[in-house]
């Protein structure tokens, strides 16, 4: 099917869905939006801002001040504009994914483009949060745009998009190092022919400085909107200090509900550092194909982030479409698929059993988040294995790969 | 106006339901108390606000052919025990001392919250007692008795310690009206099932349970209450008018001299129900700049404020003339400050300043993005 027909068709389908009453139903679902990304909280914050109150002085609003400023001035959030905006975000993200693929294959267009776009737009983990108007869809769009610009060699655009992404969601900082390396190398697939990184690492410094410059500029704009820096603790501080224990499909919230205050700072530090420890090893091991390293770190974020929604593993799973050379080396794709299927059925079921019907308790939902974590972990581990195994290739009889 | 107001001054409802007699043949007393329990629960008083004292366990009595169930009519149509029941004082815990301690609040610190009457000066309390009684006494547990003076003094202690706004005292025993003859505290409305030297009678027996299952007076009161729901505007006068001496076989009495309000304006749900009353802020001209954008399908702080208060008495009420003077007690100080801030000029300029800042920030952001995009490399 022709890409130029299929892509608009998919986007139009999404737009139609967004204009139904489905968004109201999904709006407050805990799997689709977290306290950092919820649409109703965004509306509340914008309303308070427009009435002259500081939205960060109360409880619920944890979005970035940039979103506050945009949605209270140029782009009002109404029943008509929100579906359009979120559909545009998804369209941009799918387009960026296709462009990354094209850059990776070094072609102007390929027959697989439709599949790539469909793997993003038809992924339930992606379109359900988008229908719930969760701002995690915006974050996905920014992440994929940054990767697209990096794959196409447009440094400033990539760094700007990434600065915006980190501004909206601090844990995405984990992707900074591989993104910078991607800017210095190329996205073209080298999984099957690994060689050491040939980039000049000295060039990292000016790139980091440029990123820092954009970041500081955005920080200044955000402080301008608020008038003070109280927003930092509320937005970025939420990922580090975990003040809001609303249930979400992640692994942090239950752990911290049952924790004694005495141990809280220690475990907050452990969980945050845990995210960082993956960066260096993954980048070193996959230095021959940095895009794959970015993909894996997106998977790490999906599994271990503080306030994930379904969009984060959705991004990881949709990006799998970029690496078909690894498919034959996946060891347990069916197990992973079934785990995901299992988790995606269990999560809403146990959530409803706990909070709607009241016949279950929090442990039910926690168990389903553990299954979900297992599903994400299985996918991540399999992707890590396949990425390295691809380099070994076909085996002659009698040989076995033990460790790459 | 008295220290407690009256009229719309109660904010919460409590019930103390006491069945003071034990043994299987006093099944009807347990059923009386349980019938009242079900009624006040149905009308909205939560278990946390009900002290239910049952001197014996009829439901799990070895003589009960229907274990776990207590019925109050012949034919056993409605189980009053069943699921979702909280008995606070059971069996031998129902003593005169415990009853008086519950009323006065003078308890050992180790007594749990569920056994305490945690009322304040805006609580309306419904006190219901049933058992075997006589001239100015009520028998507890077959071995002790409480006198009318004891209850009267307990109510006075409660008044002195501001533990109630109004009390409705209902008693179903023989010579019941003598029990409230000694009250002397204000804001107490009392009613009893029979006069001095008169017995109260049971209503009917059930052939399978084998004993009388309900008393006449309580039966007809409960039957009257069947027609009441949470929004009912039925008054206490209607309740007292419904007393039918021929059916009850005794002369019920009512004592209203200590009650400050007119019982034609006191609602039944003021005592039997847990109806929450919204206090509406007085009329203030609020101008809300409804912004052009719809981000407010959200909590618009509704100023539908020249609303009528939802309580009885917006028709007559000399008391409500003081409505204006209740402003400060009605409106929470924070709410007033909020309204003052919004309507004052300083917040208008605040809003424009904020919008200006937001616009500047957005323009900067868009120009930065545009510049970066146009750089190409």
XYZ file of C-alpha atoms in Angstrom:
781
model
C 0.000 0.000 0.000
C 1.313 3.379 -0.895
C 2.731 5.295 2.027
C 1.214 8.567 0.903
C -2.236 7.002 1.044
C -1.892 4.868 4.113
C -0.345 7.456 6.372
C -3.052 10.099 5.994
C -5.645 7.367 6.303
C -4.240 6.237 9.624
C -4.011 9.797 10.888
C -7.565 10.505 9.778
C -8.761 7.393 11.556
C -7.070 8.569 14.718
C -8.603 12.018 14.398
C -12.068 10.549 14.061
C -11.562 8.412 17.136
C -10.340 11.415 19.075
C -13.525 13.290 18.311
C -15.764 10.615 19.763
C -16.622 10.456 23.440
C -13.787 8.006 24.039
C -11.448 10.656 25.511
C -13.836 11.418 28.345
C -13.994 7.762 29.248
C -10.245 7.300 29.176
C -9.296 10.634 30.643
C -8.613 9.623 34.201
C -7.403 6.121 33.647
C -4.373 5.424 35.765
C -2.617 3.348 33.188
C -2.904 5.923 30.450
C -1.926 9.033 32.342
C 0.163 9.618 35.417
C 0.168 12.585 37.796
C 2.810 14.166 35.585
C 0.885 13.732 32.367
C -2.793 13.846 33.170
C -4.983 16.028 30.979
C -7.407 16.962 33.726
C -4.541 18.196 35.853
C -3.279 20.194 32.907
C -6.665 21.814 32.464
C -6.835 22.551 36.168
C -3.412 24.189 36.133
C -4.204 26.296 33.100
C -7.480 27.404 34.644
C -5.843 28.365 37.930
C -3.134 30.226 36.058
C -5.700 32.187 34.139
C -7.578 33.086 37.294
C -4.428 34.541 38.748
C -3.385 31.784 41.107
C -0.068 30.057 41.192
C -0.839 26.560 39.933
C 2.256 25.188 41.607
C 1.201 26.205 45.078
C -1.484 23.558 45.255
C -1.322 19.810 44.858
C -2.249 18.437 41.502
C -0.491 20.376 38.787
C 2.865 18.916 37.801
C 3.274 19.855 34.179
C 6.026 22.069 32.894
C 5.475 25.849 32.903
C 6.106 25.866 29.171
C 2.979 23.797 28.663
C 1.197 26.154 31.011
C 2.213 29.154 28.959
C 1.444 27.598 25.578
C -1.944 26.271 26.563
C -3.025 29.439 28.256
C -2.107 31.721 25.399
C -1.666 30.541 21.835
C -3.296 27.150 22.002
C -6.371 26.880 24.210
C -7.387 23.393 25.225
C -10.964 22.889 24.148
C -13.039 19.976 23.022
C -12.032 20.633 19.442
C -8.448 21.713 19.681
C -7.199 18.972 21.980
C -8.034 16.053 19.664
C -6.400 17.887 16.799
C -3.259 18.617 18.789
C -2.862 15.074 20.028
C -3.468 13.635 16.587
C -0.864 15.990 15.171
C 1.577 14.803 17.847
C 1.006 11.214 16.931
C 1.284 11.991 13.256
C 4.571 13.844 13.849
C 5.897 10.970 15.932
C 4.950 8.371 13.314
C 6.449 10.530 10.577
C 9.646 10.883 12.616
C 9.805 7.125 13.087
C 9.507 6.630 9.346
C 12.246 9.195 8.740
C 14.507 7.450 11.250
C 13.946 4.218 9.380
C 14.716 5.863 6.089
C 17.883 7.399 7.499
C 18.880 4.059 8.920
C 18.364 2.321 5.624
C 19.852 5.282 3.772
C 16.965 5.410 1.309
C 14.450 8.082 0.381
C 11.512 5.735 0.714
C 11.012 2.064 1.208
C 8.160 -0.425 1.010
C 8.304 -0.896 4.743
C 7.364 2.710 5.580
C 3.693 1.880 5.929
C 4.472 -0.852 8.391
C 6.613 1.485 10.471
C 3.939 4.165 10.572
C 1.300 1.574 11.404
C 3.443 0.088 14.156
C 3.314 3.469 15.850
C -0.211 4.609 15.061
C -1.932 1.284 15.581
C -0.057 0.320 18.742
C -2.628 0.280 21.554
C -0.008 1.315 24.068
C 0.421 4.472 21.989
C -3.012 5.392 20.829
C -4.847 4.783 24.072
C -2.846 7.334 26.065
C -3.115 9.635 23.109
C -6.891 9.303 23.179
C -6.762 10.008 26.890
C -4.894 13.222 25.997
C -2.005 12.295 28.184
C 0.984 14.586 27.614
C 3.202 11.521 27.399
C 2.209 11.494 23.717
C 3.806 14.928 23.382
C 6.913 13.571 25.044
C 7.027 10.641 22.630
C 6.673 12.984 19.694
C 9.551 15.123 20.963
C 11.725 12.090 21.608
C 11.191 10.705 18.143
C 11.690 14.136 16.564
C 14.985 14.494 18.382
C 16.052 11.069 17.141
C 14.917 11.911 13.627
C 16.898 15.131 13.535
C 19.898 13.330 14.989
C 19.609 10.598 12.348
C 19.426 13.207 9.633
C 22.395 15.058 11.044
C 20.552 18.209 12.060
C 22.349 18.867 15.347
C 20.679 22.039 16.518
C 17.176 20.785 15.854
C 17.915 17.516 17.593
C 19.376 19.241 20.623
C 16.503 21.712 20.777
C 13.901 18.967 20.624
C 15.770 17.002 23.225
C 16.074 20.022 25.505
C 12.313 20.437 25.248
C 11.849 16.750 26.021
C 14.048 16.870 29.120
C 12.217 19.981 30.173
C 8.911 18.166 30.031
C 10.149 14.923 31.507
C 13.361 14.818 33.476
C 14.038 11.042 33.373
C 14.534 11.332 29.607
C 17.937 12.788 30.463
C 19.045 9.163 30.356
C 18.873 9.411 26.571
C 21.246 12.380 26.358
C 24.522 10.532 26.049
C 23.421 8.163 23.266
C 21.782 11.037 21.441
C 25.003 13.012 21.460
C 26.885 9.970 20.234
C 24.261 9.487 17.526
C 24.908 13.031 16.391
C 28.575 12.196 16.086
C 28.075 8.884 14.311
C 25.379 7.691 11.962
C 22.120 5.799 12.391
C 22.918 3.361 9.620
C 22.654 -0.184 10.796
C 25.873 -1.756 11.904
C 24.466 -4.425 14.136
C 25.770 -7.222 12.012
C 29.154 -5.664 11.446
C 30.293 -4.090 14.642
C 33.317 -1.908 14.800
C 34.528 0.518 17.432
C 33.108 3.976 17.550
C 34.933 6.154 15.126
C 33.579 9.453 16.297
C 35.742 12.180 17.684
C 34.725 12.354 21.313
C 36.109 15.849 21.712
C 33.159 17.066 19.729
C 30.914 16.052 22.596
C 31.840 19.207 24.469
C 30.447 21.776 22.034
C 27.346 19.641 21.570
C 26.781 19.411 25.288
C 27.355 23.132 25.586
C 24.752 23.802 22.911
C 22.314 21.489 24.666
C 23.026 23.219 27.956
C 22.425 26.556 26.307
C 18.996 25.533 25.030
C 18.189 23.998 28.359
C 19.073 27.137 30.273
C 17.069 29.245 27.830
C 14.034 27.050 28.384
C 14.606 27.188 32.117
C 14.629 30.974 31.920
C 11.402 31.002 29.922
C 9.759 28.678 32.410
C 10.849 30.821 35.335
C 9.513 33.844 33.487
C 6.074 32.271 33.250
C 5.983 31.360 36.891
C 7.726 34.357 38.349
C 9.818 32.138 40.571
C 11.492 28.750 40.561
C 8.884 26.968 42.668
C 7.959 24.923 39.635
C 11.232 22.989 39.695
C 10.383 21.092 42.813
C 6.892 20.369 41.603
C 7.755 19.131 38.135
C 11.241 17.682 38.091
C 11.204 17.112 41.804
C 8.267 14.769 41.360
C 10.384 12.266 39.461
C 13.077 12.417 42.096
C 11.117 12.744 45.325
C 7.959 10.821 44.411
C 5.457 12.927 46.338
C 2.412 11.585 44.569
C 1.674 7.912 45.035
C -1.155 7.628 42.522
C -1.141 4.124 41.063
C 0.396 3.767 37.645
C 1.781 0.827 35.668
C 5.248 1.463 37.049
C 7.233 -0.250 39.743
C 7.931 2.671 42.064
C 4.600 3.591 43.579
C 3.761 0.455 45.519
C 7.256 0.130 46.826
C 7.102 3.615 48.246
C 3.625 3.296 49.711
C 4.837 0.642 52.068
C 8.133 2.214 52.943
C 9.066 3.674 56.276
C 10.006 7.324 56.077
C 13.387 6.557 57.529
C 14.425 4.692 54.389
C 12.755 6.912 51.843
C 15.681 9.134 50.873
C 17.954 6.133 50.491
C 15.598 4.249 48.215
C 14.758 7.342 46.195
C 18.459 7.710 45.556
C 18.799 4.021 44.680
C 15.900 4.073 42.236
C 17.109 7.232 40.534
C 20.706 6.090 40.252
C 19.409 2.768 38.939
C 18.218 4.544 35.832
C 21.623 6.088 35.285
C 23.704 2.955 35.631
C 22.431 1.574 32.338
C 23.694 4.455 30.240
C 27.416 3.819 30.138
C 27.380 0.010 29.703
C 24.725 0.048 26.993
C 26.445 2.817 25.081
C 29.802 1.111 25.312
C 28.502 -2.290 24.292
C 26.447 -1.000 21.389
C 28.803 1.731 20.286
C 28.717 0.333 16.786
C 25.018 1.053 16.444
C 24.087 3.917 18.699
C 20.498 4.043 17.556
C 20.075 0.597 18.976
C 21.535 1.838 22.258
C 18.955 4.625 22.278
C 16.245 2.073 21.661
C 17.431 -0.048 24.568
C 17.633 2.913 26.907
C 14.092 3.855 25.932
C 13.181 0.362 27.047
C 15.007 0.889 30.332
C 13.077 4.095 30.864
C 9.815 2.329 30.098
C 10.443 -0.296 32.728
C 12.059 1.707 35.484
C 10.777 5.251 35.173
C 9.160 6.952 38.160
C 5.783 7.786 36.661
C 5.412 5.760 33.494
C 2.284 5.464 31.461
C 1.583 2.989 28.707
C 3.187 5.396 26.207
C 6.684 4.631 27.399
C 6.713 0.891 26.688
C 4.660 1.766 23.631
C 7.530 3.849 22.298
C 9.949 1.031 22.961
C 7.775 -1.561 21.246
C 7.064 0.660 18.264
C 10.756 1.334 17.794
C 11.258 -2.409 17.456
C 10.001 -1.937 13.928
C 13.244 -0.150 13.098
C 15.416 -3.213 13.664
C 14.165 -6.115 11.545
C 17.662 -7.534 11.335
C 17.341 -8.683 14.925
C 14.052 -10.522 14.615
C 15.485 -13.880 13.721
C 17.761 -13.739 16.739
C 15.085 -13.038 19.305
C 15.028 -15.953 21.685
C 11.580 -15.703 23.173
C 9.392 -13.353 21.177
C 6.264 -15.382 21.832
C 6.831 -15.374 25.580
C 7.290 -11.613 25.504
C 4.165 -11.137 23.433
C 2.128 -13.318 25.713
C 3.462 -11.576 28.794
C 2.468 -8.251 27.305
C -0.930 -9.581 26.380
C -1.342 -10.987 29.856
C -0.267 -7.758 31.505
C -2.392 -5.558 29.302
C -5.457 -7.585 30.199
C -4.582 -7.845 33.862
C -3.797 -4.187 34.476
C -7.247 -2.740 33.787
C -8.946 -5.772 35.291
C -7.186 -5.607 38.625
C -7.356 -1.850 38.673
C -11.108 -2.026 38.344
C -11.336 -4.837 40.887
C -9.419 -2.737 43.355
C -10.751 0.742 42.836
C -14.121 0.355 41.144
C -15.620 -2.752 42.624
C -13.680 -2.804 45.843
C -13.450 -6.566 46.022
C -9.693 -6.551 45.492
C -6.961 -4.517 47.053
C -3.809 -2.703 45.998
C -1.839 -5.923 45.907
C -3.858 -7.073 42.938
C -2.866 -4.091 40.876
C 0.670 -4.290 42.150
C 0.852 -7.888 40.962
C -0.286 -6.845 37.524
C 2.356 -4.092 37.419
C 4.913 -6.749 38.278
C 3.727 -8.835 35.340
C 3.944 -5.734 33.189
C 7.451 -5.103 34.462
C 8.316 -8.661 33.588
C 6.894 -8.200 30.112
C 8.957 -5.037 29.598
C 12.018 -6.713 31.069
C 11.595 -9.723 28.834
C 11.315 -7.500 25.779
C 14.358 -5.481 26.835
C 16.524 -8.493 27.559
C 15.554 -10.165 24.330
C 16.330 -7.011 22.379
C 19.710 -6.745 24.097
C 20.525 -10.317 23.261
C 19.350 -10.110 19.675
C 21.284 -6.902 19.078
C 24.503 -8.591 20.030
C 23.688 -11.972 18.594
C 23.092 -10.424 15.188
C 26.803 -9.740 15.004
C 27.616 -13.418 15.306
C 25.260 -14.450 12.537
C 24.608 -17.953 11.292
C 26.289 -20.675 13.253
C 28.047 -23.630 11.854
C 26.853 -26.912 13.222
C 27.888 -27.837 16.724
C 28.657 -24.288 17.865
C 26.663 -22.372 20.395
C 26.799 -18.730 21.389
C 27.415 -18.402 25.097
C 28.316 -14.771 25.439
C 29.053 -12.046 22.978
C -30.553 33.122 70.564
C -29.078 30.538 72.836
C -25.509 29.491 72.714
C -26.376 26.714 70.364
C -28.828 28.315 68.059
C -31.348 25.710 67.159
C -32.976 25.791 63.805
C -30.350 25.200 61.217
C -27.577 24.974 63.725
C -26.923 21.249 63.754
C -24.235 19.866 61.538
C -24.088 16.224 62.483
C -26.356 13.514 63.797
C -25.777 10.848 66.372
C -27.938 8.074 67.753
C -27.749 6.186 71.021
C -29.984 3.124 70.876
C -30.290 1.093 74.031
C -31.997 -2.210 74.638
C -31.690 -2.711 78.357
C -33.176 -6.140 78.917
C -31.749 -9.567 78.369
C -33.128 -13.097 78.006
C -34.934 -14.696 75.131
C -38.395 -13.602 76.156
C -37.337 -10.003 75.783
C -36.684 -10.596 72.099
C -39.027 -7.737 71.292
C -36.815 -5.211 73.043
C -33.867 -6.259 70.905
C -36.065 -6.039 67.850
C -37.200 -2.559 68.911
C -33.647 -1.291 69.130
C -32.632 -2.997 65.894
C -35.605 -1.565 64.069
C -34.565 1.915 65.156
C -30.984 1.100 64.179
C -31.985 0.124 60.669
C -34.145 3.203 60.333
C -31.486 5.698 61.325
C -28.964 3.957 59.121
C -31.312 4.050 56.200
C -31.850 7.733 56.713
C -28.182 8.455 56.652
C -26.548 8.240 60.065
C -23.363 6.195 59.629
C -22.271 3.422 61.972
C -19.534 5.648 63.303
C -22.221 7.954 64.679
C -24.433 5.259 66.168
C -23.928 3.733 69.595
C -25.974 0.536 69.637
C -26.276 -1.168 72.989
C -27.910 -4.593 73.052
C -28.077 -6.296 76.406
C -28.420 -9.750 74.950
C -27.763 -11.505 71.700
C -31.075 -12.562 70.198
C -29.672 -13.345 66.808
C -27.194 -15.957 67.963
C -29.221 -17.211 70.865
C -29.437 -20.990 71.077
C -33.195 -20.681 71.248
C -33.379 -18.808 67.963
C -34.825 -21.013 65.257
C -33.464 -18.609 62.651
C -29.895 -18.155 63.695
C -28.291 -14.863 62.820
C -31.628 -13.218 62.164
C -33.850 -10.956 64.206
C -37.322 -10.245 62.884
C -39.831 -7.673 63.944
C -43.033 -8.897 62.389
C -45.175 -11.978 62.226
C -44.202 -13.828 59.126
C -40.568 -12.772 59.351
C -40.418 -10.606 56.303
C -37.484 -8.395 57.136
C -34.306 -9.445 58.883
C -33.086 -6.616 61.064
C -29.803 -8.234 61.975
C -28.222 -9.584 58.831
C -25.081 -8.144 57.278
C -23.471 -4.862 58.008
C -24.364 -4.370 61.636
C -22.167 -2.834 64.322
C -23.157 -3.467 67.898
C -21.019 -1.249 70.123
C -21.999 -2.463 73.570
C -23.096 -6.039 73.763
C -24.292 -8.361 76.515
C -22.967 -7.535 79.945
C -21.315 -4.350 78.708
C -24.752 -2.738 78.683
C -24.833 -1.323 82.178
C -26.107 1.847 83.735
C -22.547 2.998 84.304
C -21.554 2.472 80.695
C -24.673 4.185 79.455
C -24.024 7.234 81.602
C -20.373 7.224 80.620
C -21.365 7.151 76.971
C -23.659 10.111 77.424
C -21.311 12.225 79.502
C -18.150 11.210 77.695
C -16.287 10.504 80.904
C -14.467 7.372 79.954
C -11.186 5.678 80.528
C -8.710 6.693 77.816
C -8.447 3.075 76.745
C -12.033 2.955 75.527
C -11.976 2.774 71.715
C -13.486 5.431 69.512
C -16.288 3.243 68.318
C -17.661 3.121 71.867
C -17.581 6.833 72.430
C -20.203 9.439 71.793
C -18.036 12.006 70.111
C -20.570 14.753 69.822
C -19.994 18.466 69.782
C -22.175 21.479 70.298
C -23.665 21.172 66.833
C -24.741 17.552 67.149
C -28.323 16.413 67.243
C -28.647 13.217 69.242
C -31.453 10.686 69.071
C -31.592 8.678 72.296
C -33.833 5.635 72.200
C -34.335 3.368 75.161
C -36.402 0.249 75.519
C -36.769 -2.408 78.150
C -38.759 -2.955 81.284
C -39.481 0.204 83.178
C -41.629 1.682 85.838
C -42.271 4.919 87.611
C -39.117 6.935 86.951
C -36.882 3.918 86.465
C -35.682 1.587 83.721
C -34.366 -1.877 84.451
C -30.960 -2.801 83.055
C -29.971 -6.434 82.676
C -32.410 -7.631 85.303
C -30.129 -6.592 88.144
C -29.912 -2.820 88.224
C -31.901 0.191 87.274
C -31.378 3.703 86.006
C -33.563 6.449 87.307
C -35.056 9.435 85.556
C -32.917 11.711 87.686
C -29.757 9.981 86.460
C -30.627 10.578 82.854
C -31.684 14.127 83.542
C -28.392 14.850 85.278
C -26.473 13.213 82.466
C -28.212 15.441 79.945
C -27.408 18.465 82.058
C -23.754 17.462 82.134
C -23.883 17.168 78.382
C -25.396 20.602 78.122
C -22.777 22.134 80.361
C -20.023 20.513 78.348
C -21.659 21.539 75.070
C -22.067 17.986 73.932
C -25.275 18.444 72.051
C -27.288 20.897 70.051
C -30.622 19.146 70.473
C -31.631 15.799 71.934
C -34.641 13.773 70.946
C -35.389 11.240 73.650
C -37.728 8.374 72.842
C -38.540 5.619 75.300
C -40.687 2.518 74.940
C -41.334 0.882 78.312
C -44.146 0.676 80.805
C -44.886 4.078 82.397
C -42.452 5.558 79.935
C -43.324 9.222 80.210
C -42.162 9.257 83.810
C -38.611 8.737 82.598
C -38.460 12.131 80.978
C -40.417 13.965 83.595
C -37.254 15.015 85.410
C -35.349 16.590 82.543
C -34.304 20.182 83.069
C -31.795 20.895 80.327
C -32.696 22.998 77.320
C -33.212 21.758 73.766
C -34.551 18.360 74.740
C -37.609 16.930 73.032
C -38.972 13.794 74.614
C -41.621 11.238 73.895
C -42.649 8.039 75.594
C -44.960 5.170 74.919
C -47.190 5.215 77.947
C -48.251 7.377 80.879
C -47.776 6.764 84.596
C -49.629 3.717 85.880
C -50.068 2.514 82.301
C -48.371 -0.439 80.594
C -46.919 -0.569 77.134
C -47.891 -3.615 75.201
C -46.235 -5.819 72.679
C -47.607 -5.825 69.191
C -47.583 -9.324 67.836
C -46.095 -12.766 68.262
C -44.476 -14.850 65.620
C -45.531 -18.476 65.860
C -42.210 -19.929 64.817
C -39.994 -17.713 66.920
C -42.353 -18.259 69.777
C -42.134 -14.910 71.502
C -43.386 -11.424 70.913
C -41.334 -9.805 68.215
C -42.049 -6.086 68.524
C -43.698 -3.613 70.839
C -46.777 -1.691 69.754
C -45.470 1.805 70.159
C -42.195 1.129 68.388
C -44.007 -0.818 65.707
C -46.208 2.113 64.794
C -43.353 4.570 64.984
C -41.335 2.374 62.634
C -44.296 2.067 60.345
C -44.512 5.845 60.255
C -40.782 6.038 59.535
C -41.211 3.737 56.540
C -42.689 6.704 54.763
C -39.728 8.935 55.520
C -36.701 9.193 53.310
C -33.697 11.486 53.396
C -35.364 14.357 51.635
C -38.567 14.158 53.574
C -39.975 17.370 55.018
C -42.168 15.551 57.528
C -42.072 17.258 60.887
C -41.964 15.989 64.433
C -45.479 17.282 64.861
C -46.565 14.879 62.133
C -44.862 12.042 63.967
C -46.640 12.874 67.192
C -49.927 13.327 65.373
C -49.607 9.823 64.004
C -49.882 8.308 67.464
C -53.104 6.317 67.571
C -54.102 5.398 71.097
C -56.473 2.667 69.967
C -53.795 0.871 68.021
C -50.977 1.359 70.509
C -53.182 0.466 73.477
C -51.511 3.077 75.611
C -51.300 6.857 75.747
C -48.002 8.094 74.368
C -46.737 11.367 75.707
C -44.679 14.216 74.347
C -42.667 16.786 76.243
C -41.871 19.947 74.349
C -41.424 22.569 77.024
C -37.660 22.252 77.007
C -37.459 22.345 73.248
C -36.681 25.742 71.813
C -38.053 25.332 68.380
C -41.575 24.851 67.253
C -42.020 21.134 66.593
C -44.078 21.979 63.563
C -40.845 23.155 62.017
C -38.518 20.490 63.347
C -38.010 17.833 60.700
C -37.988 14.155 61.508
C -34.705 13.912 59.617
C -33.193 16.444 62.023
C -32.961 13.591 64.509
C -33.416 10.356 62.636
C -31.372 11.135 59.585
C -27.846 12.109 58.787
C -28.814 14.767 56.355
C -25.954 17.069 55.535
C -26.830 20.681 55.305
C -24.983 22.945 52.966
C -24.262 26.378 54.282
C -24.400 28.814 51.437
C -22.219 31.871 51.526
C -24.126 35.099 51.630
C -24.628 37.025 48.477
C -21.498 38.778 47.296
C -21.132 40.244 43.863
C -18.541 37.985 42.299
C -17.416 38.789 38.844
C -15.643 35.930 37.300
C -13.795 36.593 34.130
C -14.909 33.491 32.311
C -11.961 33.087 30.056
C -12.442 32.478 26.396
C -11.061 29.088 26.632
C -12.854 26.073 27.764
C -10.320 24.801 30.157
C -13.118 25.370 32.554
C -15.389 22.464 32.130
C -13.674 22.369 35.384
C -14.543 23.525 38.792
C -16.009 26.913 38.220
C -16.484 28.172 41.676
C -20.193 28.457 41.393
C -21.541 31.676 42.620
C -25.166 30.781 42.454
C -25.282 32.601 45.579
C -28.478 34.272 46.185
C -29.621 30.771 46.695
C -32.004 29.952 49.352
C -30.630 27.884 52.121
C -31.719 24.317 51.865
C -33.191 23.895 55.249
C -36.633 24.132 56.559
C -37.815 27.473 57.614
C -37.284 29.665 54.673
C -40.943 30.407 55.005
C -41.380 31.779 58.475
C -38.572 31.876 60.943
C -37.914 34.730 63.125
C -34.686 32.878 63.727
C -33.630 33.322 60.158
C -33.668 37.024 60.547
C -30.309 36.421 62.103
C -29.168 34.890 58.848
C -27.102 37.922 58.132
C -25.406 37.753 61.473
C -24.427 34.183 60.825
C -22.149 35.256 57.995
C -18.974 34.963 59.908
C -19.913 31.671 61.402
C -21.032 30.271 58.074
C -18.227 31.312 55.826
C -14.883 29.793 56.381
C -12.310 32.563 56.732
C -10.190 31.178 53.921
C -13.104 31.192 51.536
C -13.821 34.783 52.374
C -10.228 35.732 51.775
C -10.269 33.962 48.455
C -13.377 35.815 47.363
C -11.920 39.078 48.546
C -8.765 38.453 46.600
C -10.563 37.587 43.449
C -12.891 40.487 43.462
C -10.324 43.016 44.462
C -8.563 44.992 41.867
C -5.173 43.661 42.757
C -5.938 40.283 41.316
C -7.068 41.754 38.031
C -3.699 43.333 37.500
C -2.159 40.125 38.716
C -3.932 38.231 35.974
C -2.900 40.618 33.235
C 0.675 40.540 34.463
C 0.619 36.767 34.346
C -0.876 36.636 30.888
C 1.755 39.072 29.691
C 4.473 36.887 31.130
C 2.961 33.819 29.521
C 2.793 35.527 26.147
C 6.372 36.738 26.356
C 7.522 33.283 27.297
C 5.593 31.668 24.450
C 6.927 34.145 21.930
C 10.456 33.516 23.138
C 9.928 29.779 22.909
C 8.496 29.886 19.424
C 11.223 32.194 18.219
C 13.900 29.959 19.690
C 12.388 26.917 18.025
C 12.053 28.781 14.768
C 15.614 30.040 14.878
C 16.973 26.589 15.614
C 14.854 25.090 12.869
C 16.015 27.623 10.356
C 19.658 27.098 11.175
C 19.552 23.926 9.237
C 22.695 22.284 10.412
